[in-house]
PDB file of C-alpha atoms and ligand atoms in Angstrom:
ATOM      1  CA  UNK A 191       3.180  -2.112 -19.156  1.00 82.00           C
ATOM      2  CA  UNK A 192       2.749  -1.550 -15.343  1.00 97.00           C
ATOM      3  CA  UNK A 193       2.236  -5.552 -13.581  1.00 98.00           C
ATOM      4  CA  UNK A 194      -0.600  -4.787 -11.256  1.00 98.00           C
ATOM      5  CA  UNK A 195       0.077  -5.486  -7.589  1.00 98.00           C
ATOM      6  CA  UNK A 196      -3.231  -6.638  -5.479  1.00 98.00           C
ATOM      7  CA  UNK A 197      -2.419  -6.683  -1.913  1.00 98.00           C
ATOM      8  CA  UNK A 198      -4.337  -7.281   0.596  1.00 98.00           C
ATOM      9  CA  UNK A 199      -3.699  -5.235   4.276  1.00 98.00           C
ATOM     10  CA  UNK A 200      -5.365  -7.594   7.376  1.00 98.00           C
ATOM     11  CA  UNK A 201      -4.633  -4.771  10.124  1.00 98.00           C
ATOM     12  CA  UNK A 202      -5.213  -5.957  13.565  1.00 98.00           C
ATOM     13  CA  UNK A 203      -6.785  -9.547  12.534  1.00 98.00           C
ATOM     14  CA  UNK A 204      -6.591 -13.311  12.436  1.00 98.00           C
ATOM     15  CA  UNK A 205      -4.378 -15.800  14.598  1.00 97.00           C
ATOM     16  CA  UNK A 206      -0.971 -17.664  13.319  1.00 96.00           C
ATOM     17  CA  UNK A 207      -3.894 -20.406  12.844  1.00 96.00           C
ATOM     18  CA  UNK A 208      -5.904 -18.076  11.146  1.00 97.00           C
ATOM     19  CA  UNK A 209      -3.355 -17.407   8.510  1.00 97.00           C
ATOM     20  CA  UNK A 210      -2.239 -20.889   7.559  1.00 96.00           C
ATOM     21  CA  UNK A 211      -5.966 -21.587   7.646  1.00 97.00           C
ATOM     22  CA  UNK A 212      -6.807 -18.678   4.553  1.00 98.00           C
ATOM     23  CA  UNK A 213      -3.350 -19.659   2.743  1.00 97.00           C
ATOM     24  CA  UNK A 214      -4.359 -23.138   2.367  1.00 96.00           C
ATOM     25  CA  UNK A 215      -7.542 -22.100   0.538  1.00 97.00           C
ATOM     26  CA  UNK A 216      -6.616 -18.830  -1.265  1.00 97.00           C
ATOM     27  CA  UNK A 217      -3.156 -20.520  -2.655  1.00 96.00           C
ATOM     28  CA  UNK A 218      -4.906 -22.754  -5.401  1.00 96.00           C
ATOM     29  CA  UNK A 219      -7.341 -20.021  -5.923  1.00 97.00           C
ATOM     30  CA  UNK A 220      -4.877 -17.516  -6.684  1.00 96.00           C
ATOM     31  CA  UNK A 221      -2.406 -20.215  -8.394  1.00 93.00           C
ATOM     32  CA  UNK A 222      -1.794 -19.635 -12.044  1.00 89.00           C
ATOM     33  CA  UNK A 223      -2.750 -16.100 -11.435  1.00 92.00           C
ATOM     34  CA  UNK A 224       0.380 -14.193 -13.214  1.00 93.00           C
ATOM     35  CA  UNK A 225      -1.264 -10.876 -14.624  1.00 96.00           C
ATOM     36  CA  UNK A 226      -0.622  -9.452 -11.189  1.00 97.00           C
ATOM     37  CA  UNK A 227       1.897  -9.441  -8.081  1.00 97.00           C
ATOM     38  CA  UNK A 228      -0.072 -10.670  -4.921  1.00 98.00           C
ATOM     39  CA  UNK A 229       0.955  -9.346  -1.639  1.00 98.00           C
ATOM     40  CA  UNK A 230      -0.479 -10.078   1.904  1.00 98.00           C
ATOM     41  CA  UNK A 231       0.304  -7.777   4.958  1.00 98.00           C
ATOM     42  CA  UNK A 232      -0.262  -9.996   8.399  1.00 98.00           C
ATOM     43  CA  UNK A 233       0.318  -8.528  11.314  1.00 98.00           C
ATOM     44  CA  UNK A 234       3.809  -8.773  12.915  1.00 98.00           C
ATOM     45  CA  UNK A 235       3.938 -11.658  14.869  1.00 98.00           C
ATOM     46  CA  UNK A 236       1.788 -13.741  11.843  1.00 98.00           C
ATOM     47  CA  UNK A 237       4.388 -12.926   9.096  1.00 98.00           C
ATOM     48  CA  UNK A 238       6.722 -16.138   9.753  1.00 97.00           C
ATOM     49  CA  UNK A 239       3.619 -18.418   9.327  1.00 96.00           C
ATOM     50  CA  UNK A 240       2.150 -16.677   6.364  1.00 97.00           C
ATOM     51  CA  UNK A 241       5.931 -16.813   4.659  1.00 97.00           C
ATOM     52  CA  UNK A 242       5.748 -20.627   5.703  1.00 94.00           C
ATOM     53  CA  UNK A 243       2.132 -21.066   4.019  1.00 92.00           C
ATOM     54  CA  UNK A 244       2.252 -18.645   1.179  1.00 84.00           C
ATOM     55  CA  UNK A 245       4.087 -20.372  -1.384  1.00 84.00           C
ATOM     56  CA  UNK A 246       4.790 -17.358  -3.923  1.00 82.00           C
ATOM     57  CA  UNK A 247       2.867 -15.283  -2.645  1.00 96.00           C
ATOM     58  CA  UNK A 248       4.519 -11.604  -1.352  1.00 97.00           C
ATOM     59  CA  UNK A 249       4.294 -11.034   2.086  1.00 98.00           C
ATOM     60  CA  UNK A 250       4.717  -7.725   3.466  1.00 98.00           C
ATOM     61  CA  UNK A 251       4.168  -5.963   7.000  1.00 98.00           C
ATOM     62  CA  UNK A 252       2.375  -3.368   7.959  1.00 98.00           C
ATOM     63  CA  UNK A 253       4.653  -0.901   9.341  1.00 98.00           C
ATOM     64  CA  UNK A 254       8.468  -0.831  10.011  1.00 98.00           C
ATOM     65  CA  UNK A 255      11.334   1.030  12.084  1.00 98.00           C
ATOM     66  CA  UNK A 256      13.707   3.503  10.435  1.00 98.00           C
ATOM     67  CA  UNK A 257      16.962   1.948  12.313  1.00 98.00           C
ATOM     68  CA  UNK A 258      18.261  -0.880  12.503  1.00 98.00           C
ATOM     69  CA  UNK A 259      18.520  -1.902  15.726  1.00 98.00           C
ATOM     70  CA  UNK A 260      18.679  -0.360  19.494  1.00 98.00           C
ATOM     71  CA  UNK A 261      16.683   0.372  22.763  1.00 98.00           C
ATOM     72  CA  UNK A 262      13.216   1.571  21.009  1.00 98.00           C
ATOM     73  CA  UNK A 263      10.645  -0.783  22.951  1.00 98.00           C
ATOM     74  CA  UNK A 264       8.247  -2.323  20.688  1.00 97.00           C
ATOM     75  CA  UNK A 265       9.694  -1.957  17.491  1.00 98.00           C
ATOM     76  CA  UNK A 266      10.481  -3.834  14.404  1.00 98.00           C
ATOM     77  CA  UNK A 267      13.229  -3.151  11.984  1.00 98.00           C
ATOM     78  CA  UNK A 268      13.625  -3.521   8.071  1.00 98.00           C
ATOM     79  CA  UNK A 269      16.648  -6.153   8.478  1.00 98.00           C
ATOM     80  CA  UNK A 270      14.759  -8.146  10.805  1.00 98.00           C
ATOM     81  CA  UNK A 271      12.030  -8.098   8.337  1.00 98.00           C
ATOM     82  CA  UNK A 272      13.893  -9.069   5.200  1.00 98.00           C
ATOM     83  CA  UNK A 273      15.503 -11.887   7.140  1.00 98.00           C
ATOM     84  CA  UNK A 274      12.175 -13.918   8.025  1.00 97.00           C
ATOM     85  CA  UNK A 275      11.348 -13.534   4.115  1.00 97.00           C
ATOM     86  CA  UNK A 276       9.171 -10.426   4.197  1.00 98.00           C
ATOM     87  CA  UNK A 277       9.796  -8.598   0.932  1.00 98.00           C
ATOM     88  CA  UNK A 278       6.975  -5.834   1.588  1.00 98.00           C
ATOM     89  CA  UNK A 279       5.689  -3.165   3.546  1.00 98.00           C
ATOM     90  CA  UNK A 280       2.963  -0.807   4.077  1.00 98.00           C
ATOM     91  CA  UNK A 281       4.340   2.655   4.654  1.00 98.00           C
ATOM     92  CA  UNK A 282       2.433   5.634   6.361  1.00 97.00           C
ATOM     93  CA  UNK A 283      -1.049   4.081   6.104  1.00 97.00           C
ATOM     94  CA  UNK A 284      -3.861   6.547   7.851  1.00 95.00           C
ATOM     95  CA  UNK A 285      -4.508   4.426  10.402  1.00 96.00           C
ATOM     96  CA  UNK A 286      -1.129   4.844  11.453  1.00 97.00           C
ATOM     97  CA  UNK A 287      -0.765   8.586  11.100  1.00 95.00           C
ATOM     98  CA  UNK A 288      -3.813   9.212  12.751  1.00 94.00           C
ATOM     99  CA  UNK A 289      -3.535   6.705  15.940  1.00 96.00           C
ATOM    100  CA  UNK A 290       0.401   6.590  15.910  1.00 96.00           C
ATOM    101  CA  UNK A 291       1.599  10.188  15.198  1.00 95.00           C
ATOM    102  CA  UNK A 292       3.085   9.136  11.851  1.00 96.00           C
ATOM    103  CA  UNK A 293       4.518  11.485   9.997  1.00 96.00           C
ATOM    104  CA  UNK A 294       5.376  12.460   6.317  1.00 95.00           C
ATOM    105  CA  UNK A 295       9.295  13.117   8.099  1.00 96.00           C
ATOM    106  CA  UNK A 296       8.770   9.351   9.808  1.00 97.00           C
ATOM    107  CA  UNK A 297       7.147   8.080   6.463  1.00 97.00           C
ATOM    108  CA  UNK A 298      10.378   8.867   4.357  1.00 97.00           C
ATOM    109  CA  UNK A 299      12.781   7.990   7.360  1.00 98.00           C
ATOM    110  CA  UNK A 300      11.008   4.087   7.413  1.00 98.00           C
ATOM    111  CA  UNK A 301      10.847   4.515   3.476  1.00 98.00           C
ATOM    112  CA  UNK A 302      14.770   4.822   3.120  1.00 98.00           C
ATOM    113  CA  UNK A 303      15.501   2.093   5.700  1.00 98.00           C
ATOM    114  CA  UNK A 304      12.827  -0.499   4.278  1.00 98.00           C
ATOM    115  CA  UNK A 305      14.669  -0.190   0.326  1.00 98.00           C
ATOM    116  CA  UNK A 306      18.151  -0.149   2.278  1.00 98.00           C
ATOM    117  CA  UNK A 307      17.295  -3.755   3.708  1.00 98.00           C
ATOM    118  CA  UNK A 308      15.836  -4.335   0.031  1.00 98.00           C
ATOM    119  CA  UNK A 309      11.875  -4.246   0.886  1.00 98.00           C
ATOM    120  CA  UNK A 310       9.219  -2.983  -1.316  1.00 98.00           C
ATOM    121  CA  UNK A 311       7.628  -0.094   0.243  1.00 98.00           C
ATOM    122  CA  UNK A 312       3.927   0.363  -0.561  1.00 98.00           C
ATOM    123  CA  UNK A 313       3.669   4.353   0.567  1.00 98.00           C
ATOM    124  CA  UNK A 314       0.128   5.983   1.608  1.00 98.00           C
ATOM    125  CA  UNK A 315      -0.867   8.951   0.706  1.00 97.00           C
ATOM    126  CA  UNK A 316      -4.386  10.377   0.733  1.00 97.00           C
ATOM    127  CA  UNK A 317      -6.929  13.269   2.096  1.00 96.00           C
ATOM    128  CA  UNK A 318      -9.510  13.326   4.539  1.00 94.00           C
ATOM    129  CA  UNK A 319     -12.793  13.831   4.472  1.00 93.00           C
ATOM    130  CA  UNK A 320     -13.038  17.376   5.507  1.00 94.00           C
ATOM    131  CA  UNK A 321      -9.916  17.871   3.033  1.00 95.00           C
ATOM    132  CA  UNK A 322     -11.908  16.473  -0.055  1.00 94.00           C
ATOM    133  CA  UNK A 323     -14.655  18.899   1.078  1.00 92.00           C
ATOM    134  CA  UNK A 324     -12.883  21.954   1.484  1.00 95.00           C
ATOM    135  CA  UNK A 325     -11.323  21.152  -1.903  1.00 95.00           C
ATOM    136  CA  UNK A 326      -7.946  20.615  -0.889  1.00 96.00           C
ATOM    137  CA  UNK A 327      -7.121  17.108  -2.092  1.00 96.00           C
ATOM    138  CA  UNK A 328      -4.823  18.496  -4.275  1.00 97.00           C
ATOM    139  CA  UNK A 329      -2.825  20.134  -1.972  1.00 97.00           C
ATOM    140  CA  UNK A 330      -2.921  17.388   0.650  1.00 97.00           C
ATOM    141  CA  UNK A 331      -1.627  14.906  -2.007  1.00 97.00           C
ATOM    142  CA  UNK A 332       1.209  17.377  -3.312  1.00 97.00           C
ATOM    143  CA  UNK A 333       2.532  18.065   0.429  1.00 96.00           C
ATOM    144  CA  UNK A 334       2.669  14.458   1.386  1.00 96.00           C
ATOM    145  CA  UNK A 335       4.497  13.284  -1.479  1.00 96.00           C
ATOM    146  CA  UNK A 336       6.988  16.345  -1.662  1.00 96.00           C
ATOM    147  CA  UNK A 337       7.545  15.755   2.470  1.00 94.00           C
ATOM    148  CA  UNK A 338       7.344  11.724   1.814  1.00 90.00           C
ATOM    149  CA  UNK A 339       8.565  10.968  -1.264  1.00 95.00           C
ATOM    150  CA  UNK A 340       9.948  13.537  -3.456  1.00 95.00           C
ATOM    151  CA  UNK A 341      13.200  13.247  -1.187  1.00 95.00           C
ATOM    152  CA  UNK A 342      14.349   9.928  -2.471  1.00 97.00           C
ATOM    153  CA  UNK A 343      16.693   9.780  -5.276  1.00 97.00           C
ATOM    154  CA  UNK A 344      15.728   8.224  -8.537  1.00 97.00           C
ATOM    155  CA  UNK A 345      16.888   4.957  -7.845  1.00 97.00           C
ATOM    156  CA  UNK A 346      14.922   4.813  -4.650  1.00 98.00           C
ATOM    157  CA  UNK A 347      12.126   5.964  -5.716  1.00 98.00           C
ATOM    158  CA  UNK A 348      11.860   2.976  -9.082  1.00 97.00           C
ATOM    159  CA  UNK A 349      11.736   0.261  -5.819  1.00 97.00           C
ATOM    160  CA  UNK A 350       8.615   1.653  -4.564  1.00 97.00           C
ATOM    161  CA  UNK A 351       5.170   1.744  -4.506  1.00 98.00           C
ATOM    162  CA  UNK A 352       2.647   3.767  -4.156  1.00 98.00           C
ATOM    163  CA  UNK A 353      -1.055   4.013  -2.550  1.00 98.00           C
ATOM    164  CA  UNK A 354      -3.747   6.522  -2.687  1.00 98.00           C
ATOM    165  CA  UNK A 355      -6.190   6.067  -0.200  1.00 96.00           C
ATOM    166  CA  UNK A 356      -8.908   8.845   0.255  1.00 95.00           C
ATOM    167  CA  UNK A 357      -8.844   8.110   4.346  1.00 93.00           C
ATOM    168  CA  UNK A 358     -13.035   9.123   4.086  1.00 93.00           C
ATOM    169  CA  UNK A 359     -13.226   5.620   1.813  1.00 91.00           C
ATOM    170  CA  UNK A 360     -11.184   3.330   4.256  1.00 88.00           C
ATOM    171  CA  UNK A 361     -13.383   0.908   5.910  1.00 85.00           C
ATOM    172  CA  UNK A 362     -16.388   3.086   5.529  1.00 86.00           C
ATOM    173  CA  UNK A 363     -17.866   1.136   2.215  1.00 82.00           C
ATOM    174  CA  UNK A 364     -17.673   4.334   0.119  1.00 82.00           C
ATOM    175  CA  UNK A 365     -15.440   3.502  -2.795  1.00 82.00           C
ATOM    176  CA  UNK A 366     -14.357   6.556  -4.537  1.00 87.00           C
ATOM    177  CA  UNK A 367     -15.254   6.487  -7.868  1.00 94.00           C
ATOM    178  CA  UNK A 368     -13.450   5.280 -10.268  1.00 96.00           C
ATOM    179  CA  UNK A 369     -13.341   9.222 -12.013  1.00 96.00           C
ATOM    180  CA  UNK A 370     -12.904  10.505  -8.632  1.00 96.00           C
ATOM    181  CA  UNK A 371      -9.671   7.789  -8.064  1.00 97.00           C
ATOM    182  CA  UNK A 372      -8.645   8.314 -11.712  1.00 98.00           C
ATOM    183  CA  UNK A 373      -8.187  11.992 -11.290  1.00 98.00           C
ATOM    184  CA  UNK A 374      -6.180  11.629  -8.113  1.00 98.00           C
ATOM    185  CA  UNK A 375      -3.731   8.724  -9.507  1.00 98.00           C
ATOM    186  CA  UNK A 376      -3.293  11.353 -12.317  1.00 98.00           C
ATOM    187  CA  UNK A 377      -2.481  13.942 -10.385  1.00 98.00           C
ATOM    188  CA  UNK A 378       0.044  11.982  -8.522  1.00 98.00           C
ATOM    189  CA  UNK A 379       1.543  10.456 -11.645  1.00 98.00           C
ATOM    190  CA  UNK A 380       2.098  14.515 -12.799  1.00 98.00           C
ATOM    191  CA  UNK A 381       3.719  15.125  -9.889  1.00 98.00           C
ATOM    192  CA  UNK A 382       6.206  12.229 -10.212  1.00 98.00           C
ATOM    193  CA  UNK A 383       6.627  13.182 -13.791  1.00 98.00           C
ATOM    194  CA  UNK A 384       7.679  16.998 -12.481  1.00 97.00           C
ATOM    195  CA  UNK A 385      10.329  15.358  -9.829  1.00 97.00           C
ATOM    196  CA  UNK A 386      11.855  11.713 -11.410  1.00 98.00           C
ATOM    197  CA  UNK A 387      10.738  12.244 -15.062  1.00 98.00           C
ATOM    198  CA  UNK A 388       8.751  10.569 -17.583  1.00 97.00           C
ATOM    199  CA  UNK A 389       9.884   7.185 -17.876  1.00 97.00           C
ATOM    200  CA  UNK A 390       9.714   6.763 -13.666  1.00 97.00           C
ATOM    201  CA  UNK A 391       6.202   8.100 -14.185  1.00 97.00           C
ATOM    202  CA  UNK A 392       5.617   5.920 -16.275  1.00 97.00           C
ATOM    203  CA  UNK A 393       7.090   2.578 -14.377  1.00 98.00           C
ATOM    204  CA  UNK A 394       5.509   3.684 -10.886  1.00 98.00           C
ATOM    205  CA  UNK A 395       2.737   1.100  -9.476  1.00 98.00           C
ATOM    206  CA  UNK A 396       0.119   3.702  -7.965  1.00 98.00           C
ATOM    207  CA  UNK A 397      -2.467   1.316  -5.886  1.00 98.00           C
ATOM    208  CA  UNK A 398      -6.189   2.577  -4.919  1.00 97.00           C
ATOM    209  CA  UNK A 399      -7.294   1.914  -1.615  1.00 96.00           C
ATOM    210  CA  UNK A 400     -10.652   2.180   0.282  1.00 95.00           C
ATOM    211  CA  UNK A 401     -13.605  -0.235   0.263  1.00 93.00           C
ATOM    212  CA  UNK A 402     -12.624  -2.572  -2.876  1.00 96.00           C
ATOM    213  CA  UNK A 403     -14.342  -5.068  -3.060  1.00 97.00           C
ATOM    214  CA  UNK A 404     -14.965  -8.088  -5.638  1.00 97.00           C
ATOM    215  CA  UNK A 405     -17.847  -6.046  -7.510  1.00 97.00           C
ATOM    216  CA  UNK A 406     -15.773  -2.656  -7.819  1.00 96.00           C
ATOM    217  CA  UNK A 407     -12.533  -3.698  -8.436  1.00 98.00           C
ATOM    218  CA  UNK A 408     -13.006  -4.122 -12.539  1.00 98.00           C
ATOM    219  CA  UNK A 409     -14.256  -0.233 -13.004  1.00 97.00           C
ATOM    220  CA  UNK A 410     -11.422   0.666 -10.789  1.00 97.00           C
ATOM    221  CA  UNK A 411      -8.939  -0.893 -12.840  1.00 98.00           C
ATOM    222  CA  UNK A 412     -10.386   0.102 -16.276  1.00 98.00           C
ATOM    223  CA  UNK A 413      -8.965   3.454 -15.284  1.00 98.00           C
ATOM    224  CA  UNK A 414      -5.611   3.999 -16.558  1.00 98.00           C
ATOM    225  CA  UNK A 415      -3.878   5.014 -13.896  1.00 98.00           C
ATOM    226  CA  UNK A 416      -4.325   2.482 -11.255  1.00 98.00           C
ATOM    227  CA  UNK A 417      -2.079  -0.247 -11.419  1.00 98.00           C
ATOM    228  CA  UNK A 418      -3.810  -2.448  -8.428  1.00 98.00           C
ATOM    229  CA  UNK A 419      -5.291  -2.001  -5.093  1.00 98.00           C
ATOM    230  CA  UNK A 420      -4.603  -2.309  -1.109  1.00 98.00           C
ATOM    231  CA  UNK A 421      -7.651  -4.069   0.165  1.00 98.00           C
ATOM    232  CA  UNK A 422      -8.154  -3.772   3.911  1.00 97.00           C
ATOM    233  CA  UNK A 423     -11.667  -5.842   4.953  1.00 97.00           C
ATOM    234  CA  UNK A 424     -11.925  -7.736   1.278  1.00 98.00           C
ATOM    235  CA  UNK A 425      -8.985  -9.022   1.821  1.00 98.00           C
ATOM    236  CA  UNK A 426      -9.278 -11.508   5.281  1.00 98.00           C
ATOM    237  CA  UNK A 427     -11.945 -13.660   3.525  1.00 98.00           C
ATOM    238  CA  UNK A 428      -9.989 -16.095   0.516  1.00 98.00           C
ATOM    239  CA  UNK A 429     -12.686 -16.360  -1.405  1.00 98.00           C
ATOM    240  CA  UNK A 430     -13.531 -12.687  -1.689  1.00 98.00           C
ATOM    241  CA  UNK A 431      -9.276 -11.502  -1.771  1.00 98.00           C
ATOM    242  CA  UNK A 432      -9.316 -14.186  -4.917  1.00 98.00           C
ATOM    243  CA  UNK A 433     -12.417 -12.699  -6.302  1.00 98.00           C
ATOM    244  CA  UNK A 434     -10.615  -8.968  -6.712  1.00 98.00           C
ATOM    245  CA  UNK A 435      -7.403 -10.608  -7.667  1.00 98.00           C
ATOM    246  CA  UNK A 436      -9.557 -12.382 -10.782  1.00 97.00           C
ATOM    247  CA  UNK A 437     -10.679  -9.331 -11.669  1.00 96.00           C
ATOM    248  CA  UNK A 438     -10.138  -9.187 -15.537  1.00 92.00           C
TER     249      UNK A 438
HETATM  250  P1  LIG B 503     -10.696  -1.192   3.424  1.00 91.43           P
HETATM  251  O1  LIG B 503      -9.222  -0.739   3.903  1.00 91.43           O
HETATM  252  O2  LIG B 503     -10.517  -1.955   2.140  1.00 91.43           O
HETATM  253  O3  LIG B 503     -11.218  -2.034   4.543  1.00 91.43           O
HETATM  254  O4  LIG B 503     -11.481   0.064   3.206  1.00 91.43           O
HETATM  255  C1  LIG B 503      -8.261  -0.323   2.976  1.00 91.43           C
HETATM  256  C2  LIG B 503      -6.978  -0.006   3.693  1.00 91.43           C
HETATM  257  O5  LIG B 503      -7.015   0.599   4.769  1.00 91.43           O
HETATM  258  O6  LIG B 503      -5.874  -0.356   3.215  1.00 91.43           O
END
């Protein structure tokens, strides 16, 4: 039995303020609430308060440096992380690789160094648009996790997660469906069947993202190869976050 992971992704939003504010009411919401590993991604500068306010909860960042330390402006790394009590983060998200030149090279470089400082990755893979049209999902979703992921070795790759996103459903409000989802976690599990083996396929946590929401989250689920989601807009309101983390 996969444990479901539900984690919610706040990009670019709310204050320190802001966060203890939505801990304080989605913590009793969400208390109790065992069937599934909850994880919330603040930004940077908002994960010391959220570890401070979250109680059990996970919390994870949003992106990460591959070394450890040095003269690269701006950046964040793994250690530094793990050391404030983040045990997460988001790896190669689309908003990344399409506004910050992120890579399937970078996204296995930041993978390596988040496990070596013992976080949980949650890796992104997933087509565009004008991919899904010309067919081509396949082949998107086989190059980024041979480039991305397929590189670890087998002990790596049990510590991680993983999230299909279909980029044309992120933020947009069109869910795929859950066939159209289904079909692509299957394909992925297939391919981590081919390069860890059976029982890693088996273990692996492989998240849908894109437009979940409180009323599309249960068909989602039903399917059996999603194991939980990544919930970008859903997930800033308690309420609503609790809502999709209730789901059965
Ligand atoms: P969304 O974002 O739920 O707002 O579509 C999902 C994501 O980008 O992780």
């Amino acid at each position: 039995m996969r444990k479901p992971v539900m984690a919610g992704n706040w990009k670019m939003h709310k204050t320190a303020a802001e966060t203890a504010a939505f801990f304080e009411k989605f913590a009793p919401l969400v208390a109790g609430a065992d069937h599934a590993e909850i994880v919330i991604c603040p930004p940077f500068v908002n994960l010391p308060a959220a570890v401070a306010a979250g109680g059990g909860i996970g919390i994870g960042a949003q992106d990460v440096f591959w070394l450890k330390e040095g003269a690269y402006t701006g950046e964040v790394s793994a250690p530094m992380l793990a050391a404030i009590g983040c045990r997460w983060v988001i790896i190669g998200h689309s908003e990344r690789r399409q506004y910050f030149n992120e890579t399937d090279e970078t996204v296995l470089k930041k993978t390596v160094a988040a496990l070596d400082a013992g976080l949980k990755p949650i890796v992104c893979v997933g087509e565009r648009l004008e991919e899904r049209e010309a067919g081509a999902t396949e082949t998107v979703l086989e190059a980024q996790f041979n480039a991305g992921i397929a590189e670890l070795t087998g002990e790596q790759f049990a510590r991680l997660v993983i999230a299909y996103e279909p980029v044309w459903a992120i933020g947009t409000g069109k869910t795929a469906t859950p066939e159209i989802a289904q079909a692509a976690h299957h394909f992925l599990r297939r391919e981590i069947r081919a390069r860890f083996g059976p029982e890693a396929a088996g273990a692996c946590r492989i998240l849908y993202g894109g437009s979940v929401k409180p009323d599309n989250i249960k068909g989602l689920m039903a399917q059996p190869d999603i194991d939980g989601a990544l919930v970008g807009g859903a997930s800033l309101d308690a309420a609503t976050f609790a809502a999709i983390v209730h789901y059965p």
